[in-house]
XYZ file of C-alpha atoms in Angstrom:
754
model
C 218.686 213.758 123.870
C 217.974 211.005 121.358
C 216.475 207.558 121.598
C 218.834 204.636 122.195
C 217.175 202.374 119.637
C 220.270 202.367 117.430
C 221.780 198.884 117.214
C 225.340 198.629 115.951
C 225.318 194.914 115.272
C 221.835 193.863 114.282
C 221.792 191.636 117.384
C 219.109 192.089 120.007
C 220.466 192.525 123.520
C 219.061 193.372 126.929
C 220.808 195.529 129.469
C 220.126 195.916 133.183
C 221.564 198.326 135.754
C 222.443 197.410 139.323
C 223.205 199.983 141.958
C 225.057 199.814 145.274
C 225.789 202.444 147.901
C 229.411 202.949 148.890
C 230.702 203.706 152.359
C 231.313 207.421 152.727
C 228.423 208.454 150.508
C 229.359 207.114 147.092
C 227.586 205.030 144.475
C 228.571 202.028 142.361
C 226.805 201.440 139.049
C 227.165 198.179 137.169
C 225.573 197.219 133.872
C 224.480 193.656 133.155
C 224.433 192.839 129.475
C 224.400 190.155 126.833
C 227.558 190.253 124.707
C 227.973 190.679 120.950
C 226.824 187.525 119.237
C 229.697 187.579 116.774
C 232.183 187.422 119.637
C 230.434 184.366 121.020
C 230.835 182.549 117.716
C 234.575 183.069 118.046
C 234.471 181.316 121.407
C 236.215 184.111 123.245
C 233.395 185.225 125.539
C 230.875 183.686 127.891
C 227.475 182.255 127.038
C 225.172 184.789 125.433
C 222.340 183.456 127.576
C 224.055 184.543 130.801
C 223.709 188.188 131.855
C 226.912 189.731 133.161
C 228.354 193.042 134.157
C 229.781 195.124 131.347
C 230.694 198.369 133.078
C 231.498 199.738 136.512
C 231.183 203.375 137.547
C 232.212 204.461 141.027
C 231.386 208.019 142.137
C 232.724 209.115 145.506
C 231.844 212.085 147.683
C 234.890 214.039 146.448
C 233.355 213.988 142.929
C 236.006 211.648 141.548
C 234.578 209.216 138.996
C 236.368 205.885 138.602
C 235.528 203.860 135.504
C 236.593 200.277 134.946
C 238.056 199.469 131.530
C 237.147 195.870 130.820
C 239.017 194.998 127.610
C 242.713 194.082 127.233
C 244.908 197.070 126.400
C 247.478 196.172 123.739
C 248.308 199.674 122.549
C 245.093 200.279 120.618
C 243.835 202.791 123.213
C 240.830 200.824 124.410
C 241.572 201.594 128.059
C 240.935 205.244 127.184
C 238.182 204.864 124.583
C 235.669 202.739 126.509
C 235.694 205.017 129.575
C 235.235 208.003 127.249
C 231.895 206.551 126.112
C 230.686 206.238 129.692
C 232.069 209.573 130.853
C 230.462 211.567 128.038
C 226.968 210.215 128.633
C 227.458 210.541 132.405
C 228.337 214.181 131.643
C 231.363 214.484 133.893
C 234.633 216.381 133.607
C 237.288 214.098 132.072
C 239.937 215.528 134.396
C 237.998 214.036 137.318
C 237.875 210.578 135.727
C 240.174 207.802 136.921
C 240.463 204.574 134.923
C 241.147 201.136 136.375
C 241.973 198.005 134.387
C 239.633 195.114 135.084
C 240.887 191.618 135.711
C 239.381 188.896 133.571
C 236.015 187.959 135.048
C 233.366 186.364 132.819
C 230.812 186.704 135.616
C 231.138 190.468 135.392
C 232.185 191.424 131.882
C 231.166 190.187 128.443
C 233.593 189.823 125.571
C 236.842 190.794 127.281
C 238.779 190.516 124.077
C 241.119 192.587 121.929
C 240.785 191.445 118.353
C 238.792 191.809 115.179
C 238.194 195.545 115.720
C 235.146 194.524 117.747
C 235.434 196.786 120.789
C 233.718 199.803 119.259
C 230.691 198.061 117.701
C 230.335 195.846 120.774
C 230.398 198.652 123.313
C 229.176 201.775 121.511
C 225.640 201.522 122.901
C 226.048 199.468 126.110
C 228.786 201.674 127.594
C 226.976 204.868 126.661
C 223.739 203.562 128.131
C 225.224 202.865 131.532
C 226.719 206.364 131.577
C 223.381 207.893 130.588
C 221.594 205.850 133.243
C 224.031 207.039 135.879
C 223.387 210.634 134.885
C 219.627 210.050 135.031
C 219.891 208.687 138.576
C 222.049 211.594 139.727
C 219.534 214.050 138.266
C 216.667 212.164 139.912
C 218.506 212.402 143.234
C 218.822 216.183 142.871
C 215.137 216.479 141.956
C 214.246 214.466 145.065
C 216.446 216.544 147.379
C 215.306 219.906 145.993
C 211.705 218.866 145.312
C 211.802 220.144 141.736
C 210.901 218.499 138.405
C 213.627 216.532 136.667
C 212.922 218.471 133.468
C 214.133 221.684 135.136
C 217.596 220.282 135.875
C 220.703 220.344 133.711
C 224.139 218.772 134.058
C 227.634 219.765 133.050
C 231.055 218.441 134.068
C 229.744 216.466 137.027
C 227.504 219.196 138.429
C 223.682 219.318 138.510
C 222.108 222.782 138.255
C 218.598 224.122 138.873
C 218.658 227.437 137.045
C 215.362 228.707 138.479
C 216.537 228.551 142.092
C 220.259 228.878 141.505
C 220.936 225.586 143.266
C 223.724 223.283 142.155
C 225.467 220.215 143.525
C 228.278 217.937 142.468
C 227.605 214.331 141.547
C 229.647 213.323 144.573
C 227.347 215.242 146.897
C 224.304 213.580 145.321
C 225.753 210.061 145.062
C 224.368 208.722 148.331
C 220.824 209.786 147.448
C 221.266 208.483 143.885
C 221.996 205.041 145.334
C 218.376 204.921 146.559
C 216.877 205.708 143.147
C 215.355 202.911 141.046
C 217.590 202.417 137.976
C 216.087 203.328 134.598
C 215.555 200.824 131.801
C 218.798 200.787 129.835
C 216.959 199.860 126.648
C 215.068 203.175 126.638
C 217.289 205.565 128.587
C 217.776 208.743 126.498
C 221.230 209.207 124.997
C 222.899 212.449 123.990
C 222.504 213.880 120.551
C 226.007 213.721 119.032
C 225.994 217.536 118.910
C 226.033 217.464 122.727
C 229.162 215.311 123.035
C 231.867 216.909 125.166
C 234.333 213.996 125.329
C 233.470 211.706 122.421
C 235.121 213.064 119.296
C 237.646 215.136 121.240
C 241.395 214.489 121.243
C 242.064 212.718 124.525
C 245.428 211.692 125.928
C 246.131 208.018 126.465
C 245.443 206.782 129.973
C 248.810 205.983 131.621
C 250.721 207.923 128.950
C 252.986 209.475 131.609
C 253.793 206.021 132.997
C 254.658 204.816 129.501
C 256.893 207.790 128.754
C 258.697 207.595 132.092
C 259.268 203.844 131.953
C 257.013 202.803 134.801
C 256.622 199.005 135.113
C 253.160 198.628 133.580
C 253.713 195.969 130.886
C 253.514 192.208 131.190
C 257.284 191.950 130.917
C 257.582 194.119 134.064
C 255.482 191.972 136.416
C 257.085 190.752 139.635
C 255.549 188.700 142.457
C 257.036 187.478 145.773
C 259.489 184.550 145.538
C 259.356 184.738 141.736
C 261.700 182.569 139.695
C 262.456 182.915 135.989
C 261.758 180.320 133.335
C 262.658 179.586 129.757
C 261.010 176.934 127.638
C 262.977 175.409 124.786
C 260.878 173.933 121.988
C 261.937 172.051 118.893
C 262.692 174.168 115.810
C 260.460 171.656 113.996
C 257.024 172.395 115.359
C 255.615 169.834 117.823
C 258.618 167.475 117.711
C 259.095 165.684 121.027
C 262.200 165.522 123.195
C 264.174 162.324 122.594
C 266.904 163.147 125.112
C 268.325 166.156 126.978
C 271.326 166.691 129.250
C 269.243 167.732 132.254
C 271.921 166.540 134.690
C 274.277 169.180 133.301
C 271.658 171.924 133.409
C 270.625 171.335 137.027
C 274.255 171.779 138.091
C 274.497 175.285 136.641
C 274.605 178.274 139.037
C 271.198 179.526 140.140
C 269.215 176.776 138.390
C 266.515 175.226 140.561
C 264.632 173.030 138.088
C 265.047 171.507 134.630
C 262.603 169.009 133.190
C 261.087 167.647 129.990
C 257.520 168.586 129.053
C 255.772 165.970 126.917
C 253.255 168.518 125.658
C 250.289 167.961 123.355
C 249.565 167.916 119.635
C 247.724 171.257 119.821
C 249.842 173.740 117.865
C 248.157 176.542 119.807
C 248.602 174.846 123.174
C 251.346 173.250 125.264
C 254.079 172.043 122.939
C 256.781 169.506 123.872
C 260.019 170.981 125.171
C 262.476 171.477 127.991
C 261.789 173.885 130.878
C 264.601 175.546 132.809
C 263.837 177.481 136.019
C 266.262 179.627 137.962
C 266.726 182.538 140.323
C 267.262 185.194 137.663
C 266.956 185.629 133.927
C 270.684 185.807 133.196
C 271.403 182.531 135.004
C 268.607 180.781 133.154
C 269.927 181.977 129.802
C 273.488 180.962 130.640
C 272.281 177.472 131.523
C 270.244 177.332 128.337
C 273.425 177.788 126.291
C 274.673 174.467 127.691
C 271.444 172.590 126.925
C 271.803 169.781 124.410
C 268.544 168.306 123.121
C 268.006 165.514 120.644
C 264.609 165.941 119.057
C 262.480 163.073 117.793
C 261.658 162.884 114.096
C 258.527 164.716 113.000
C 256.735 164.815 109.613
C 256.771 168.634 109.485
C 260.530 168.378 108.904
C 259.658 167.440 105.308
C 258.019 170.827 104.690
C 259.741 173.902 103.268
C 259.048 177.153 101.471
C 260.500 175.684 98.281
C 258.174 172.712 98.645
C 255.132 174.943 99.143
C 255.944 176.900 95.973
C 256.478 173.701 93.981
C 253.158 172.289 95.160
C 251.351 175.504 94.201
C 252.889 175.368 90.718
C 251.659 171.783 90.440
C 248.144 172.862 91.447
C 248.076 175.559 88.789
C 248.783 173.032 86.042
C 245.707 170.982 86.994
C 242.021 171.592 87.677
C 241.380 173.096 91.102
C 240.366 170.832 93.971
C 237.103 172.712 94.428
C 235.166 175.761 93.311
C 233.803 177.999 96.058
C 231.950 180.472 93.803
C 230.705 180.220 90.242
C 228.664 183.077 88.777
C 227.600 183.097 85.125
C 229.831 181.148 82.744
C 233.493 182.119 82.991
C 234.734 179.662 80.342
C 232.383 180.987 77.668
C 232.873 184.616 78.637
C 236.671 184.456 78.493
C 236.492 183.073 74.945
C 234.553 186.113 73.784
C 236.681 188.696 75.634
C 238.340 191.408 73.567
C 241.360 191.301 75.862
C 242.573 188.656 78.316
C 244.881 189.429 81.273
C 246.745 186.722 83.197
C 249.053 186.964 86.206
C 250.416 185.015 89.172
C 250.792 186.555 92.636
C 252.374 185.216 95.827
C 253.012 186.452 99.331
C 255.058 184.941 102.184
C 254.472 183.746 105.710
C 255.190 186.581 108.138
C 255.596 186.920 111.907
C 253.712 189.299 114.181
C 256.932 190.659 115.727
C 255.515 192.687 118.654
C 258.272 194.632 120.393
C 257.406 192.986 123.709
C 258.112 189.246 123.329
C 255.612 186.724 124.687
C 255.566 186.434 128.463
C 253.425 185.361 131.372
C 253.836 185.187 135.149
C 252.183 182.269 136.928
C 251.668 181.056 140.477
C 250.027 177.644 140.905
C 248.891 176.107 144.181
C 246.888 172.951 144.890
C 243.558 174.617 144.152
C 244.364 177.771 142.208
C 246.334 179.083 139.241
C 246.985 182.815 139.185
C 248.260 184.415 135.964
C 249.484 187.887 135.026
C 248.933 188.039 131.294
C 248.923 190.203 128.173
C 246.492 187.863 126.406
C 244.112 189.331 123.838
C 241.666 186.480 124.560
C 241.819 185.795 128.297
C 238.682 183.633 128.170
C 240.380 181.215 125.801
C 243.521 181.338 127.936
C 241.626 180.392 131.061
C 239.993 177.445 129.322
C 243.294 176.225 127.864
C 245.098 176.441 131.205
C 242.259 174.819 133.129
C 241.991 171.908 130.706
C 245.757 171.350 130.630
C 246.221 171.498 134.412
C 243.033 169.609 135.231
C 241.482 172.543 137.087
C 238.025 174.046 137.028
C 237.858 177.274 135.069
C 236.929 179.323 138.127
C 240.185 178.126 139.736
C 242.177 180.012 137.091
C 242.519 183.735 137.864
C 243.797 186.124 135.213
C 245.147 189.611 135.900
C 245.183 191.602 132.669
C 248.366 193.611 132.145
C 249.117 196.118 129.403
C 250.767 194.540 126.353
C 253.575 195.992 124.279
C 251.790 195.300 121.009
C 249.788 192.303 119.884
C 248.721 192.505 116.219
C 246.907 189.195 116.720
C 249.776 187.197 118.245
C 248.328 187.418 121.741
C 245.042 185.938 120.564
C 246.873 182.652 121.157
C 247.585 181.557 124.694
C 250.531 179.190 124.428
C 252.688 181.386 126.725
C 249.992 181.184 129.417
C 249.759 177.418 129.416
C 253.555 177.074 129.313
C 254.001 179.374 132.320
C 251.213 177.677 134.263
C 252.527 174.171 133.604
C 256.105 175.114 134.515
C 254.977 176.887 137.706
C 252.984 173.846 138.775
C 255.881 171.459 138.197
C 258.453 173.771 139.817
C 256.156 174.588 142.742
C 257.265 178.243 142.694
C 255.900 181.383 141.012
C 257.619 181.831 137.654
C 257.938 184.508 135.028
C 258.219 182.911 131.600
C 259.843 185.251 129.105
C 260.453 184.238 125.512
C 263.586 185.406 123.716
C 263.241 187.397 120.508
C 264.257 184.307 118.526
C 261.587 182.175 120.212
C 259.005 184.876 119.619
C 259.799 184.930 115.909
C 260.409 181.228 115.285
C 257.465 179.924 117.320
C 254.835 182.366 116.128
C 251.347 181.666 114.851
C 252.448 182.906 111.436
C 250.369 184.776 108.879
C 250.173 182.077 106.185
C 251.616 182.628 102.746
C 249.641 181.983 99.582
C 249.689 181.709 95.800
C 247.176 182.941 93.207
C 246.661 182.707 89.466
C 244.305 185.220 87.907
C 242.621 185.380 84.524
C 240.357 188.259 83.505
C 238.532 189.253 80.347
C 237.598 192.726 79.144
C 235.066 193.607 76.463
C 235.787 196.087 73.677
C 234.814 199.026 75.903
C 237.215 197.955 78.660
C 234.523 196.589 80.961
C 235.436 193.639 83.184
C 233.223 190.767 82.019
C 235.077 187.664 83.227
C 237.251 186.943 86.247
C 238.813 183.787 87.667
C 241.072 183.224 90.654
C 242.729 179.936 91.586
C 244.085 180.178 95.124
C 246.695 177.696 96.358
C 246.647 177.780 100.143
C 246.911 175.477 103.155
C 244.604 172.972 104.800
C 243.124 169.527 104.319
C 239.961 168.682 102.394
C 237.498 171.506 102.947
C 239.240 172.653 106.125
C 241.589 175.601 105.815
C 244.581 176.145 108.067
C 243.951 179.027 110.512
C 243.790 182.354 108.628
C 244.488 180.633 105.280
C 240.849 180.856 104.180
C 239.752 182.086 100.797
C 236.421 183.900 100.838
C 233.907 183.451 98.011
C 232.928 187.082 98.525
C 236.342 188.567 97.745
C 236.035 191.625 95.472
C 235.344 191.704 92.520
C 232.771 189.017 93.368
C 229.260 190.512 92.968
C 230.552 192.963 90.371
C 231.563 190.732 87.448
C 228.870 188.730 85.618
C 231.100 185.724 84.930
C 233.286 184.901 87.897
C 234.795 181.752 89.369
C 236.753 181.316 92.588
C 238.765 178.090 92.817
C 240.779 176.715 95.720
C 243.396 174.007 96.198
C 244.966 173.251 99.582
C 248.167 171.565 100.722
C 248.885 170.114 104.199
C 250.742 172.276 106.722
C 252.503 171.460 109.982
C 253.500 175.058 110.671
C 251.251 176.908 113.154
C 249.351 179.803 111.591
C 246.940 182.379 112.898
C 245.392 185.813 112.640
C 247.601 188.835 111.998
C 246.265 192.389 111.830
C 243.386 192.316 109.317
C 243.630 188.521 108.998
C 243.330 187.173 105.430
C 242.621 190.692 104.162
C 246.224 191.792 104.734
C 247.405 189.238 102.144
C 244.459 188.896 99.783
C 244.303 192.658 99.255
C 247.780 192.644 97.693
C 246.871 189.946 95.194
C 243.313 190.945 94.286
C 243.739 194.712 94.304
C 247.071 194.348 92.504
C 245.463 192.364 89.713
C 242.493 194.749 89.512
C 245.063 197.468 88.912
C 246.439 195.407 86.021
C 242.946 195.076 84.593
C 242.477 198.856 84.736
C 245.769 199.484 82.929
C 244.938 196.856 80.303
C 241.566 198.535 79.770
C 243.254 201.891 79.286
C 241.311 203.254 82.244
C 242.234 205.340 85.253
C 242.770 202.803 88.103
C 240.663 204.760 90.588
C 237.786 205.398 88.198
C 237.953 201.786 86.965
C 237.235 200.615 90.507
C 234.348 203.033 90.894
C 232.841 201.984 87.541
C 233.111 198.314 88.509
C 231.439 198.978 91.870
C 228.507 200.636 90.107
C 227.863 197.442 88.150
C 226.681 195.350 91.116
C 224.885 192.142 90.164
C 221.733 191.197 92.051
C 222.103 187.972 94.098
C 220.418 184.851 92.746
C 218.543 184.518 96.048
C 217.515 187.231 98.517
C 220.057 187.759 101.275
C 219.195 187.305 104.922
C 219.614 190.347 107.223
C 222.736 188.735 108.683
C 224.238 188.221 105.220
C 223.459 191.815 104.303
C 225.081 193.076 107.514
C 228.357 191.355 106.676
C 228.437 192.314 103.015
C 230.496 195.125 101.547
C 228.464 198.258 100.815
C 229.547 199.426 97.350
C 228.320 202.977 97.920
C 230.504 203.340 101.021
C 233.501 202.125 99.029
C 232.769 204.618 96.284
C 232.531 207.308 98.945
C 236.038 206.714 100.315
C 237.488 206.343 96.816
C 236.024 209.669 95.712
C 237.273 211.387 98.849
C 240.748 209.850 98.384
C 240.744 211.184 94.826
C 239.887 214.664 96.071
C 242.266 214.961 99.031
C 245.240 213.500 97.138
C 244.708 215.488 93.953
C 244.628 212.198 92.073
C 245.281 212.662 88.354
C 245.726 216.436 88.625
C 249.377 216.915 89.520
C 252.126 216.498 86.928
C 254.521 214.098 88.625
C 258.267 214.141 87.960
C 259.864 211.246 86.120
C 260.280 208.229 88.348
C 257.380 209.221 90.620
C 253.989 207.548 90.581
C 250.727 207.340 92.475
C 248.791 204.189 93.252
C 245.388 203.573 94.777
C 243.576 200.679 96.434
C 240.571 200.123 98.677
C 239.405 197.422 101.033
C 236.449 196.471 103.208
C 237.679 194.756 106.334
C 236.244 194.217 109.826
C 233.268 196.503 109.124
C 235.532 199.377 108.037
C 236.031 200.960 104.599
C 239.379 202.433 103.578
C 240.836 203.815 100.370
C 244.478 204.819 100.247
C 246.683 206.650 97.785
C 250.458 206.264 97.845
C 252.926 208.536 96.095
C 256.353 206.932 95.648
C 259.560 207.737 93.824
C 261.865 205.071 92.393
C 265.429 205.989 91.467
C 267.298 204.610 88.445
C 269.034 202.235 90.865
C 265.654 200.855 91.937
C 265.587 202.614 95.301
C 262.008 203.142 96.496
C 260.998 206.128 98.604
C 257.417 206.703 99.734
C 256.777 210.451 99.527
C 253.292 210.592 101.010
C 250.262 208.496 101.877
C 246.642 209.644 101.945
C 244.277 207.388 103.906
C 240.508 207.865 103.890
C 238.307 205.843 106.218
C 234.598 205.340 106.696
C 234.083 203.769 110.098
C 230.716 205.316 110.779
C 229.291 208.430 112.350
C 231.825 209.152 115.099
C 235.577 209.069 115.587
C 235.559 208.520 119.342
C 239.141 209.563 120.053
C 240.786 211.251 117.053
C 244.227 210.861 118.646
C 244.039 207.082 118.794
C 242.163 206.818 115.510
C 244.845 208.687 113.574
C 247.596 206.745 115.319
C 245.910 203.467 114.427
C 245.724 204.421 110.749
C 249.255 205.780 110.600
C 250.526 202.692 112.413
C 248.694 200.438 109.961
C 250.311 202.264 107.038
C 253.795 201.889 108.516
C 253.066 198.261 109.392
C 252.105 197.583 105.784
C 255.201 199.322 104.431
C 257.446 197.230 106.681
C 255.801 194.053 105.445
C 256.095 195.125 101.817
C 259.772 195.914 102.037
C 261.431 192.841 103.465
C 259.381 190.855 105.952
C 259.031 187.150 105.315
C 259.411 183.903 107.191
C 260.802 181.041 105.143
C 261.063 177.411 106.167
C 263.778 174.840 105.600
C 263.401 171.320 106.914
C 260.267 172.381 108.792
C 262.129 175.151 110.673
C 261.752 178.935 110.457
C 264.887 180.462 108.945
C 264.524 183.950 110.411
C 265.112 184.652 114.091
C 265.609 188.339 114.778
C 265.388 191.855 113.392
C 269.126 192.161 112.822
C 270.863 190.600 109.789
C 271.763 186.944 109.994
C 272.495 184.157 107.521
C 270.956 180.801 106.785
C 272.919 177.583 106.486
C 273.177 178.275 102.756
C 274.665 181.702 103.441
C 271.691 183.723 102.222
C 270.365 186.668 104.285
C 267.748 185.724 106.861
C 266.393 188.514 108.991
C 263.018 190.083 109.651
C 263.565 193.850 109.348
C 261.293 196.410 110.899
C 260.657 199.664 109.090
C 263.261 202.283 110.001
C 262.400 205.902 110.748
C 264.282 207.092 107.673
C 262.165 204.746 105.514
C 258.837 206.056 106.798
C 256.980 208.564 104.615
C 257.225 212.163 105.844
C 253.439 212.454 105.889
C 250.583 210.005 106.392
C 247.509 212.158 105.949
C 244.361 210.726 107.544
C 240.850 211.760 106.531
C 237.450 210.568 107.746
C 234.295 210.270 105.726
C 231.554 210.536 108.317
C 228.418 208.541 107.501
C 225.182 207.764 109.289
C 226.255 204.253 110.246
C 227.078 203.341 113.841
C 230.815 203.538 114.659
C 233.027 200.537 114.026
C 236.661 199.665 114.737
C 239.866 200.997 113.210
C 242.681 198.630 114.210
C 242.360 196.327 111.211
C 240.725 197.985 108.186
C 243.348 200.663 107.481
C 246.109 198.199 106.664
C 244.960 196.108 103.632
C 244.893 198.889 100.979
C 248.431 200.104 101.660
C 250.536 197.478 99.892
C 248.517 197.310 96.631
C 248.452 201.128 96.526
C 252.251 201.115 96.879
C 252.561 198.514 94.108
C 250.396 200.695 91.876
C 252.629 203.699 92.558
C 255.747 201.692 91.694
C 254.155 200.569 88.431
C 253.248 204.096 87.426
C 256.749 205.284 88.307
C 258.671 202.491 86.553
C 256.356 200.346 84.437
C 257.335 197.361 86.618
C 254.575 195.220 88.076
C 255.350 193.641 91.446
C 253.537 190.328 91.888
C 255.656 188.782 94.619
C 256.304 190.001 98.164
C 258.446 191.177 99.812
C 260.050 193.786 97.557
C 263.493 192.671 98.722
C 263.005 189.594 96.504
C 262.791 191.823 93.441
C 265.364 194.234 91.995
C 263.843 197.063 94.045
C 265.493 198.476 97.154
C 264.308 200.575 100.067
C 266.007 203.931 100.647
């Protein structure tokens, strides 16, 4: 056993265990804890001053262990991973473990959220501690019954053994006595040495995998409740425009339609928007009635915005001094004058949609004093607050049942479907299932914002990077950025170039934006890592070694960093570690590649995780791109809790990035999103307008995943594997063809996807 002094976040927390006896001889263990401080700053948890339950363990006389999974399950495997932490320290047999999904309850569970790759660092110690405490109490119960020292007892797979006497007993048989034992202090309870893990680090099947494979109704879209009606909510194509008129008299006369009404809505782009609600007895009838709906929308200023206008405004910014400078190290202007070589480039990337396969949905039942919701929200705490404020209820009058989601990628961080369903159910006075169409899901997203960058860099005679400037044209007003349109002053190569300036200019935006997998990093990585690649080529250096050499030239900060600043800062040595391992596993620079084939590399630090990726791609004479193989190397700490899910997360991130690189973009005309589905369509001008997903034939045959284990506490995987993929692909294309891609998606260039 080892001490539990390890702290994954640098935040002090106190944990307490409460114990209850169960009828029939069982025991219930519940851990009270203070949640991760970083989650609280996001506003998606409860007050850090309030203790609350973070884990439930129920052991019954038949030796079945039931563990409550508290976080939303959106396909990332958290419903399996969190119980694994408890079960391993409890030292039970995984085949005897049953997992139950918790409802949202801030009085019981801290930080019930799926986002930011926070689940692992938040729960690594607390969940293990409650399992270890449960084991300690079971062992103490056996020692009490057999009148032997605790030190003489061992456990394995839910059985306590006293080797000297030959006695043994299952946890279930000891549970009733364990319920009388005083709980240990969770802050000091001994934890397993990692060498003793029997579940953590082992490939473990997804909880409910059989239900998923056999089509059992376990997703939000499958929910049914008694007397349930179906609802659709039609919003203006121009975001937040109000209803001027609607032919409701026609709609209410359609077969099966029970209600049709106008919703005035609010000005909150992440809340209840204006629109028209239609409620009926089944989904088909509602959609048939919707086809007959005629709405005249009021004028709205966002109708003046367009993708062409955004690009023109960015070009205007780049001809003038930036609105503000967010970082200024050394003297860029003087250094660039003395540079032996100057490199300049412009990069841009588009708005994109989240496009989860399960469209947004929510089932709601509202009575005079209660609102009950069945939801796939990634942030149920925020959803409860939004619904309560909109309906004029107290927060404890809003009950959320958490249902498995068919993908999220950040879209379900936003709770507009919840407040729409709740409002419609209240007005219709019947339970309703609100289900968005694919077109609504795509055209009323919280889009990943696009952006524009100009870069200038200077190299000295030896090829060393001595000057670097970025001017970012993004969205916002004054010093306020639009959601997920921020530009960080710490973006690499900041800290590693003596003369560096980061400039920002912002333009107003009426389009709703938000976090998409690896928010900000997923876009900035393409631009910054792409340009770093250009600097390496201009210097005549190997792109991988150029990055390592730059990382070794870290500049000391002007002022000492606080512990919190240090905790959130990229560790150059960890980056070098994944780059060197990527070089080794991919055979970087060793293989003689055929003509038209190239290899590219990139790295990124995102959401506490470090990844370097190498892409090998072949480009035909016709410009057809085929990705041959991808090597991904990650440093997410000392343990890979479930290798199955971890590898799937990385491979999924790689495929996600490839799909975005190929042809995914959302463009705007007259304030409206042009794209509306995965299948081909055309805009009013006749140009193609679809949002293609990556096809199986386009996926690389192999995505090889490697882990660089370090001594750091484990962190999340959902986000950090995605950002390096696209710049590594761009580097491979350049090596194969000599062409430098500076604009996404690739479908806007002369390149094609096989």
